[in-house]
Coordinates of C-alpha atoms and ligand atoms in Angstrom, one line a residue:
Y407 CA 118.8 89.4 130.0
A408 CA 115.2 88.6 131.0
I409 CA 114.0 86.0 133.5
D410 CA 111.7 83.3 132.1
A411 CA 108.9 83.5 134.6
K412 CA 107.6 80.0 133.6
A413 CA 111.0 78.4 134.5
C414 CA 112.2 80.5 137.4
K415 CA 111.7 79.3 140.9
F416 CA 112.1 82.9 142.2
H417 CA 112.7 83.1 146.0
E418 CA 112.8 79.3 146.3
C419 CA 116.1 79.4 144.5
A420 CA 117.4 83.0 144.2
K421 CA 120.9 81.9 143.4
C422 CA 121.3 84.4 140.6
V423 CA 120.6 87.3 143.0
E424 CA 123.5 86.0 145.2
V425 CA 126.0 85.6 142.4
C426 CA 125.2 88.7 140.2
P427 CA 128.3 90.9 140.8
T428 CA 126.4 94.1 140.0
K429 CA 123.2 93.3 141.9
A430 CA 121.2 93.7 138.8
I431 CA 118.5 91.1 139.6
E432 CA 115.3 92.1 141.4
L433 CA 113.0 89.1 141.7
D434 CA 110.1 91.1 143.0
Q435 CA 110.1 93.6 140.2
K436 CA 106.6 94.3 138.8
P437 CA 105.6 95.7 135.5
E438 CA 105.2 99.5 135.8
Q439 CA 104.5 102.5 133.5
V440 CA 107.3 105.0 133.6
T441 CA 107.0 108.6 132.2
L442 CA 110.3 109.9 130.9
N443 CA 110.9 113.5 129.9
V444 CA 113.2 113.2 126.9
G445 CA 114.6 115.4 124.2
S446 CA 114.9 112.8 121.5
I447 CA 113.7 109.3 120.7
I448 CA 115.3 106.4 118.9
V449 CA 112.9 103.8 117.6
A450 CA 114.8 100.5 117.6
T451 CA 111.9 98.0 118.0
G452 CA 113.4 95.5 115.6
F453 CA 111.4 92.9 113.7
R454 CA 109.9 89.5 114.4
E455 CA 109.5 86.1 112.7
Y456 CA 106.4 85.8 110.6
D457 CA 103.9 83.2 111.9
P458 CA 104.0 80.6 109.2
S459 CA 100.9 78.7 110.4
V460 CA 98.9 80.7 107.9
I461 CA 100.7 78.9 105.1
K462 CA 98.6 75.9 105.1
E463 CA 100.7 73.7 102.8
Y464 CA 103.6 73.7 105.3
H465 CA 101.5 72.6 108.3
Y466 CA 103.5 74.6 110.9
G467 CA 101.8 74.3 114.3
E468 CA 100.1 71.0 113.1
Y469 CA 103.2 68.9 112.5
P470 CA 105.5 69.2 115.5
D471 CA 108.6 68.4 113.4
V472 CA 108.1 71.5 111.2
I473 CA 109.9 74.3 113.1
T474 CA 111.2 77.8 112.5
H475 CA 114.8 79.1 112.6
L476 CA 114.3 80.6 116.1
E477 CA 113.2 77.2 117.4
L478 CA 116.2 75.6 115.7
A479 CA 118.5 78.2 117.2
R480 CA 117.3 77.2 120.7
M481 CA 118.1 73.6 119.9
L482 CA 121.6 74.4 118.5
D483 CA 122.5 76.4 121.7
A484 CA 124.7 74.3 123.8
F485 CA 122.9 75.7 126.9
G486 CA 119.5 75.3 125.3
P487 CA 116.8 72.6 126.0
T488 CA 118.4 69.9 123.8
G489 CA 122.0 70.7 124.6
G490 CA 122.9 71.7 121.1
V491 CA 121.4 68.7 119.4
P492 CA 118.8 69.2 116.6
V493 CA 115.9 66.8 117.5
K494 CA 112.5 65.8 116.3
P495 CA 110.1 67.6 118.7
S496 CA 107.6 64.8 118.2
N497 CA 109.7 62.2 120.0
M498 CA 112.9 64.2 121.0
K499 CA 115.1 61.8 119.0
P500 CA 118.1 63.3 117.1
A501 CA 117.1 64.4 113.6
K502 CA 119.2 62.7 110.9
R503 CA 117.7 64.4 107.8
I504 CA 117.0 68.1 107.9
V505 CA 115.4 70.1 105.1
F506 CA 115.4 73.9 105.2
V507 CA 112.7 75.8 103.2
Q508 CA 113.6 79.3 102.1
C509 CA 111.3 82.3 101.5
V510 CA 108.5 81.1 103.7
G511 CA 106.1 84.0 103.7
S512 CA 108.7 86.2 101.8
R513 CA 108.8 87.0 98.1
D514 CA 105.2 85.6 98.0
R515 CA 102.5 88.1 97.1
R516 CA 100.0 86.1 99.2
W517 CA 101.9 87.0 102.4
N518 CA 104.8 89.5 102.1
P519 CA 106.1 90.5 98.7
Y520 CA 109.6 91.6 99.8
C521 CA 112.8 89.7 100.4
S522 CA 113.5 89.5 104.1
S523 CA 117.2 89.8 103.2
I524 CA 118.8 87.8 106.0
C525 CA 117.1 84.4 105.9
C526 CA 119.4 82.9 103.3
M527 CA 122.4 83.7 105.6
I528 CA 120.6 82.4 108.6
S529 CA 119.9 79.1 106.8
L530 CA 123.5 78.8 105.7
K531 CA 124.7 79.5 109.2
H532 CA 122.4 77.0 110.8
A533 CA 123.0 74.3 108.1
T534 CA 126.8 74.6 108.5
M535 CA 126.6 74.6 112.3
V536 CA 124.6 71.3 112.1
K537 CA 127.0 69.8 109.5
E538 CA 130.0 70.8 111.5
A539 CA 128.8 69.3 114.7
F540 CA 127.0 66.3 113.2
P541 CA 128.7 65.4 109.8
D542 CA 126.4 62.4 109.3
V543 CA 123.2 64.5 109.3
D544 CA 121.8 64.9 105.8
V545 CA 121.1 68.6 105.2
T546 CA 119.2 70.0 102.2
I547 CA 118.2 73.7 101.5
C548 CA 115.3 74.3 99.1
Y549 CA 115.6 77.9 97.7
I550 CA 114.3 80.2 95.1
D551 CA 117.6 82.2 94.9
I552 CA 120.4 82.2 97.4
R553 CA 121.2 85.8 98.2
T554 CA 124.6 86.3 99.8
T555 CA 125.2 90.0 99.3
G556 CA 127.2 90.9 102.4
R557 CA 130.9 90.9 102.9
E558 CA 132.3 87.3 102.9
H559 CA 128.8 85.9 102.7
E560 CA 129.5 84.1 99.4
Y561 CA 132.3 82.2 101.1
Y562 CA 129.8 80.8 103.6
Y563 CA 127.8 79.6 100.6
E564 CA 130.8 78.0 99.0
R565 CA 131.8 76.4 102.3
A566 CA 128.3 75.0 102.8
R567 CA 128.5 73.3 99.4
E568 CA 132.0 71.9 100.1
M569 CA 130.7 70.5 103.4
G570 CA 128.1 68.4 101.4
I571 CA 125.0 70.5 102.1
K572 CA 122.6 69.9 99.2
F573 CA 120.8 72.8 97.4
V574 CA 117.6 72.3 95.5
K575 CA 116.3 75.2 93.5
G576 CA 112.6 75.2 94.0
R577 CA 109.9 76.4 96.4
P578 CA 108.3 73.3 98.0
S579 CA 104.6 72.9 97.2
E580 CA 103.7 70.9 100.3
I581 CA 105.0 69.2 103.4
I582 CA 103.3 65.8 104.1
H583 CA 103.5 63.8 107.3
D584 CA 103.7 60.0 107.0
P585 CA 102.2 58.8 110.3
A586 CA 103.4 55.2 109.8
T587 CA 107.0 56.2 109.9
N588 CA 106.6 59.6 111.6
T589 CA 108.5 61.1 108.7
L590 CA 108.0 64.3 106.8
V591 CA 108.1 64.4 103.0
V592 CA 108.9 67.7 101.3
E593 CA 107.4 67.9 97.8
V594 CA 109.5 70.2 95.5
E595 CA 110.2 70.6 91.9
D596 CA 113.9 70.9 91.2
E597 CA 113.9 73.7 88.6
L598 CA 117.4 73.0 87.4
L599 CA 116.9 69.2 86.9
R600 CA 113.2 69.7 86.0
R601 CA 112.3 66.8 88.3
L602 CA 109.7 66.4 91.0
L603 CA 111.4 65.4 94.2
E604 CA 110.0 64.0 97.4
L605 CA 112.6 64.7 100.2
E606 CA 112.2 62.7 103.3
A607 CA 113.0 64.6 106.5
D608 CA 113.0 64.2 110.2
L609 CA 112.9 67.9 110.7
V610 CA 111.8 70.7 108.4
V611 CA 113.1 74.2 109.2
L612 CA 111.1 77.1 107.8
A613 CA 113.1 80.2 106.9
T614 CA 110.2 82.5 107.6
A615 CA 109.8 86.1 106.6
M616 CA 110.9 88.9 109.0
V617 CA 108.0 91.3 109.6
P618 CA 107.6 94.5 111.7
S619 CA 107.5 93.9 115.4
E620 CA 104.1 93.8 117.1
D621 CA 102.4 97.1 117.8
T622 CA 104.5 98.9 115.1
K623 CA 101.4 100.5 113.7
E624 CA 100.3 101.8 117.1
L625 CA 103.7 103.1 118.0
A626 CA 103.8 104.9 114.6
Q627 CA 100.5 106.6 115.4
I628 CA 101.7 107.7 118.8
L629 CA 104.9 109.1 117.5
G630 CA 103.4 110.5 114.3
L631 CA 105.7 108.5 112.1
E632 CA 105.1 107.0 108.7
L633 CA 105.2 103.4 107.8
D634 CA 106.3 102.0 104.4
Q635 CA 104.3 99.7 102.2
D636 CA 105.6 96.7 104.1
G637 CA 104.7 98.1 107.5
F638 CA 108.3 99.1 108.6
F639 CA 109.1 102.6 109.8
K640 CA 109.8 104.9 106.9
E641 CA 113.1 106.9 106.8
Y642 CA 113.3 110.5 105.8
N643 CA 115.4 109.6 102.8
A644 CA 116.5 106.0 102.2
K645 CA 119.9 107.1 100.6
L646 CA 120.8 110.3 102.4
R647 CA 119.0 110.3 105.8
P648 CA 118.4 106.6 106.5
T649 CA 118.0 106.9 110.3
E650 CA 116.1 110.2 110.4
T651 CA 112.3 110.6 110.2
K652 CA 110.1 113.5 109.3
R653 CA 109.6 114.1 113.0
R654 CA 112.5 116.2 114.2
G655 CA 114.3 114.6 117.1
I656 CA 112.8 111.1 116.4
F657 CA 115.3 108.6 114.8
I658 CA 114.9 105.1 113.7
C659 CA 117.4 102.3 113.3
G660 CA 118.0 98.6 112.7
G661 CA 115.2 96.1 112.1
A662 CA 112.5 98.7 112.8
V663 CA 113.4 100.1 109.4
F664 CA 113.8 96.8 107.6
P665 CA 115.4 93.4 108.4
K666 CA 119.1 93.6 108.6
D667 CA 122.1 91.5 109.6
A668 CA 124.1 92.3 112.8
P669 CA 126.9 94.5 111.2
T670 CA 124.4 96.7 109.3
T671 CA 122.2 97.0 112.4
S672 CA 125.1 98.1 114.4
L673 CA 126.1 100.7 111.8
H674 CA 122.5 102.0 111.8
A675 CA 122.4 102.2 115.5
H676 CA 125.6 104.2 115.6
S677 CA 124.2 106.6 113.1
A678 CA 120.9 107.1 115.0
A679 CA 122.8 107.6 118.3
V680 CA 125.2 110.2 116.8
K681 CA 122.2 112.0 115.2
A682 CA 120.3 112.0 118.5
A683 CA 123.4 113.2 120.4
K684 CA 124.0 116.0 117.8
F685 CA 120.3 117.0 118.1
L686 CA 120.5 117.3 121.9
M687 CA 123.9 118.9 122.0
N688 CA 122.7 122.5 121.7
G689 CA 120.1 122.1 124.4
K690 CA 117.6 124.0 122.3
I691 CA 116.1 123.7 118.8
V692 CA 117.1 126.4 116.4
K693 CA 114.6 126.8 113.5
D694 CA 114.1 129.5 111.0
L695 CA 110.7 130.9 110.4
K696 CA 110.3 129.4 106.9
V697 CA 106.9 127.9 107.9
A698 CA 103.3 128.1 107.0
F699 CA 100.6 129.8 109.1
V700 CA 96.8 129.8 108.9
N701 CA 94.6 132.8 109.1
Q702 CA 92.0 131.1 111.2
D703 CA 89.3 133.7 110.4
Y704 CA 89.3 132.4 106.8
C705 CA 89.7 128.7 107.4
G706 CA 86.6 126.9 106.4
N707 CA 87.5 123.6 108.2
C708 CA 87.5 121.7 105.0
Q709 CA 90.2 119.4 106.4
F710 CA 92.2 119.3 103.2
C711 CA 95.4 120.6 104.6
P712 CA 95.9 118.2 107.6
V713 CA 95.7 115.2 105.3
T714 CA 97.9 116.9 102.6
C715 CA 100.8 118.0 104.8
P716 CA 103.6 115.5 104.3
Y717 CA 104.9 116.2 107.8
G718 CA 101.7 115.9 109.7
A719 CA 102.3 119.5 110.8
I720 CA 98.7 120.7 110.7
T721 CA 95.9 119.9 113.2
L722 CA 92.4 121.1 113.5
E723 CA 91.7 123.0 116.7
P724 CA 88.5 124.3 118.3
K725 CA 88.1 128.0 117.7
G726 CA 85.9 128.5 120.8
D727 CA 82.8 129.3 118.7
G728 CA 81.9 125.6 118.2
H729 CA 83.9 125.6 114.9
F730 CA 87.4 124.1 114.2
A731 CA 90.3 125.8 112.3
A732 CA 93.6 124.5 111.0
K733 CA 96.7 125.2 113.0
V734 CA 100.3 124.7 111.9
S735 CA 103.0 123.4 114.3
E736 CA 105.9 125.7 113.5
L737 CA 108.3 123.1 115.0
I738 CA 107.2 120.4 112.6
C739 CA 106.5 122.5 109.5
E740 CA 109.2 122.3 106.8
G741 CA 107.9 125.2 104.8
C742 CA 107.2 123.3 101.6
G743 CA 104.0 125.2 100.9
V744 CA 102.0 122.2 99.7
C745 CA 99.2 123.2 102.0
V746 CA 99.2 126.7 100.6
G747 CA 98.5 125.4 97.1
T748 CA 95.9 123.1 98.5
C749 CA 93.8 125.4 100.6
P750 CA 90.7 126.3 98.5
V751 CA 90.1 129.6 100.3
G752 CA 93.6 130.9 100.6
A753 CA 93.7 130.7 104.4
I754 CA 97.3 129.4 104.5
E755 CA 100.4 131.3 103.6
L756 CA 104.1 130.7 104.0
R757 CA 105.7 133.3 106.2
H758 CA 108.6 133.6 103.8
L759 CA 106.8 133.5 100.5
K760 CA 103.2 134.7 100.4
P761 CA 101.2 133.8 97.2
S762 CA 101.1 137.6 96.4
Q763 CA 105.0 137.6 96.5
I764 CA 105.1 134.8 94.0
T765 CA 102.8 136.9 91.8
V766 CA 105.0 140.0 92.1
Q767 CA 108.1 138.0 91.2
I768 CA 106.3 136.5 88.2
K769 CA 105.4 140.0 87.0
A770 CA 108.9 141.3 87.6
L771 CA 110.5 138.4 85.7
L772 CA 108.2 138.9 82.7
S773 CA 108.4 142.7 82.7
V774 CA 111.4 142.9 80.3
N775 CA 112.2 140.5 77.5
G776 CA 115.4 141.7 75.8
T777 CA 115.4 138.7 73.4
S778 CA 113.7 138.2 70.0
K779 CA 111.9 135.1 71.3
P780 CA 108.6 134.9 73.2
L781 CA 108.8 134.8 77.0
V782 CA 108.4 131.5 78.7
L783 CA 108.2 131.3 82.5
A784 CA 109.6 128.2 84.3
L785 CA 108.3 127.7 87.8
S786 CA 110.8 125.3 89.4
C787 CA 110.8 123.6 92.8
S788 CA 113.9 124.2 95.0
E789 CA 114.8 120.5 95.0
C790 CA 115.2 118.4 91.8
G791 CA 113.6 121.0 89.5
H792 CA 116.1 123.8 90.4
A793 CA 119.0 121.4 90.7
A794 CA 118.3 120.3 87.1
V795 CA 118.2 123.9 85.9
D796 CA 121.5 124.4 87.8
S797 CA 123.1 121.3 86.4
S798 CA 122.3 122.4 82.9
G799 CA 124.3 125.6 83.6
M800 CA 127.2 123.8 85.3
A801 CA 127.5 121.5 82.3
M802 CA 127.7 124.6 80.1
M803 CA 124.5 123.7 78.3
S804 CA 122.6 126.5 76.8
Y805 CA 118.9 127.1 77.0
P806 CA 117.0 130.0 75.4
A807 CA 117.4 133.3 77.3
N808 CA 113.7 134.0 76.9
V809 CA 113.0 131.2 79.5
R810 CA 112.8 132.9 82.9
V811 CA 113.2 130.6 85.9
L812 CA 111.4 131.3 89.2
R813 CA 112.3 129.1 92.1
V814 CA 109.6 128.1 94.7
P815 CA 110.0 125.8 97.7
C816 CA 108.0 123.0 96.1
T817 CA 105.8 123.0 93.0
G818 CA 103.0 122.1 95.4
V819 CA 102.9 125.7 96.5
I820 CA 101.9 126.9 93.0
Q821 CA 98.3 128.0 92.6
V822 CA 96.2 128.0 89.4
Q823 CA 96.0 131.7 89.8
H824 CA 99.8 132.0 89.5
I825 CA 99.8 130.3 86.2
L826 CA 97.0 132.5 84.9
E827 CA 98.8 135.6 86.2
A828 CA 101.9 134.6 84.3
F829 CA 100.0 134.5 81.0
K830 CA 98.4 137.8 81.9
A831 CA 101.8 139.3 82.6
G832 CA 103.1 138.4 79.1
A833 CA 104.3 134.8 79.3
Q834 CA 103.6 133.0 76.0
G835 CA 104.3 129.7 77.7
V836 CA 104.6 128.3 81.3
M837 CA 106.7 125.4 82.4
V838 CA 106.3 123.8 85.8
I839 CA 109.5 121.9 86.8
G840 CA 109.2 119.5 89.7
C841 CA 110.6 116.3 91.0
K842 CA 109.4 112.9 89.7
P843 CA 106.1 112.1 91.4
D844 CA 107.6 109.1 93.2
G845 CA 110.7 111.0 94.2
C846 CA 109.1 114.3 95.3
H847 CA 111.0 115.6 98.3
Y848 CA 107.7 116.6 99.8
E849 CA 106.0 113.4 98.7
V850 CA 102.8 114.8 97.3
G851 CA 104.0 118.2 96.0
S852 CA 104.6 117.1 92.4
Q853 CA 101.3 115.2 92.2
K854 CA 99.4 118.3 93.6
A855 CA 101.2 120.5 91.0
K856 CA 100.2 118.1 88.2
Q857 CA 96.6 118.3 89.2
K858 CA 96.7 122.1 89.2
V859 CA 98.4 122.2 85.8
E860 CA 95.6 120.0 84.4
L861 CA 93.0 122.3 86.0
A862 CA 94.8 125.4 84.6
K863 CA 95.0 123.7 81.1
A864 CA 91.2 123.2 81.2
L865 CA 90.7 126.8 82.2
L866 CA 93.0 128.0 79.4
G867 CA 91.1 125.9 76.9
A868 CA 87.8 127.5 78.2
Y869 CA 89.3 130.9 77.6
G870 CA 90.3 130.0 74.1
I871 CA 94.1 129.7 74.9
E872 CA 96.0 126.7 73.6
P873 CA 96.5 124.4 76.7
E874 CA 99.8 123.2 75.2
R875 CA 101.3 126.6 76.2
L876 CA 101.4 125.1 79.7
E877 CA 103.4 121.9 80.5
M878 CA 104.7 120.1 83.6
F879 CA 108.1 118.5 83.5
N880 CA 109.2 116.0 86.2
L881 CA 113.0 115.8 86.4
V882 CA 115.7 114.4 88.6
F883 CA 118.5 116.7 89.7
I884 CA 121.0 115.5 87.2
E885 CA 118.8 116.0 84.2
G886 CA 120.1 119.3 83.2
D887 CA 120.1 118.2 79.5
K888 CA 116.4 117.4 79.8
F889 CA 115.7 120.8 81.2
A890 CA 117.6 122.5 78.4
E891 CA 115.8 120.4 75.9
A892 CA 112.4 121.1 77.4
A893 CA 113.2 124.9 77.4
K894 CA 114.0 124.7 73.7
T895 CA 110.9 122.6 72.9
M896 CA 108.7 125.0 74.8
T897 CA 110.1 128.0 73.0
E898 CA 109.7 126.4 69.6
R899 CA 106.2 125.4 70.5
V900 CA 105.0 128.9 71.5
E901 CA 106.8 130.4 68.5
R902 CA 104.8 128.0 66.3
L903 CA 101.5 128.9 68.2
G904 CA 102.1 132.6 67.6
L905 CA 101.7 135.6 69.8
L906 CA 99.1 135.1 72.5
Q907 CA 96.4 137.8 72.3
L908 CA 94.6 138.5 75.6
A909 CA 91.5 140.6 75.5
Ligands
LIG1012 S1 104.3 124.2 104.5 FE1 104.5 122.0 104.1 S2 105.2 121.2 106.1 FE2 104.4 123.2 106.5 S3 102.3 122.9 107.1 FE3 102.3 123.3 104.9 S4 102.3 121.3 103.9 FE4 103.0 121.0 106.1
LIG1013 S1 92.8 123.8 103.6 FE1 92.3 125.9 104.2 S2 90.2 125.9 104.7 FE2 90.7 123.8 104.7 S3 91.2 123.3 106.8 FE3 93.1 123.9 105.9 S4 93.3 126.1 106.2 FE4 91.2 125.5 106.7

């Protein structure tokens, strides 16, 4: 609980201090900055109601009888300012006709394109609360779609209709105030009846969008976390790691990730708490050395790698000679190698897989053929790419034995030079198998690989080699059939093109 400083009489009254059994109230408490030394952080900063005053056609802030759900919730609270009675704020008389307007600032490209997911249920809850307590009050809900996806939520909707709450399918175009009668008029087209309606109301309740809480951007910057396109904290993986972030030890949950109802928020919070507890349990962080490092003598301070690293693991640090050089945080680095493939001067390497080691493996794989078909090298990422190769095997699909697969952490690690080396070592064709660009486990790895494939194709063309000997394939992990198909296609293609003759 918090004390409302505007209403509290502090030491003039101080009754709460006397009655609080745990002595939790300190009336003289002042705001202070506290520094805590912690091993893990859970971001649970929630969301807030969107300020609908920017939506000029609804006149929130101008017409006192146009309110939001939070304001209605205060009225419906038996201990609230109106003792549980919904009233017209303009004259404090009980409201007899209430219109709810859905999707205010949500599902509207002018403001927020997403569905805030909980406002339909909030309106159904508040509308039924009003109808239950005041059966004579006329209640209408204007909606685009009623979304009742949670457990038992559809029953609420059915119950609301049985109680006589009216539903109009349509987004109101304007709310007008009639000063003569102090009445509001909601103009809406009923899409089902194809009729323009003018709904008279004493009170209009806006079901506003739910947006990230204030200062989310600043907090994200401080913690080094990413935000999604709607400004909420972005999870490591929406399906598999929904409360983790790319920052080890920092977890997110509840409305900070996206608007949620109470049961889902509770589940999320449990998940984040368990993850944080597990993280702290050992008392130390155990991490293998599958990380990148920078040879600072070679770094030209081009600043490509800090912006490319999907984990924000690279910073530029002063070298002491007035110049800056990149530095990898081994704690944060996930060893994807995207930075390695990006560095124009080869200043970064993975400790566990140097570019020269990739070249050696390529040469070894292509040193023996043993089939009658031309050799094709498939460079696959360790995520979806290799999982697709694996799933083709598990499903007993066959792909030509002349296709040699080399697994790398992420296709982003591949350099143009590796592709050229493969042709030099005897490959007649090269396939690069990565995740889908919008599903890359290292976000930009697939895109970076695609750029390098295009560059390598241009170079091959300049050397008089058919660029179609090189192809990138973006697969998801279950697409074993597509990998097998691609391997056959590539083999047939290089057979058709004939033997590659390098000078
Ligand atoms: S290997 Fe990946 S995670 Fe590590 S610094 Fe390079 S880009 Fe970042
Ligand atoms: S990409 Fe290479 S040269 Fe550029 S800052 Fe990073 S390490 Fe230095």
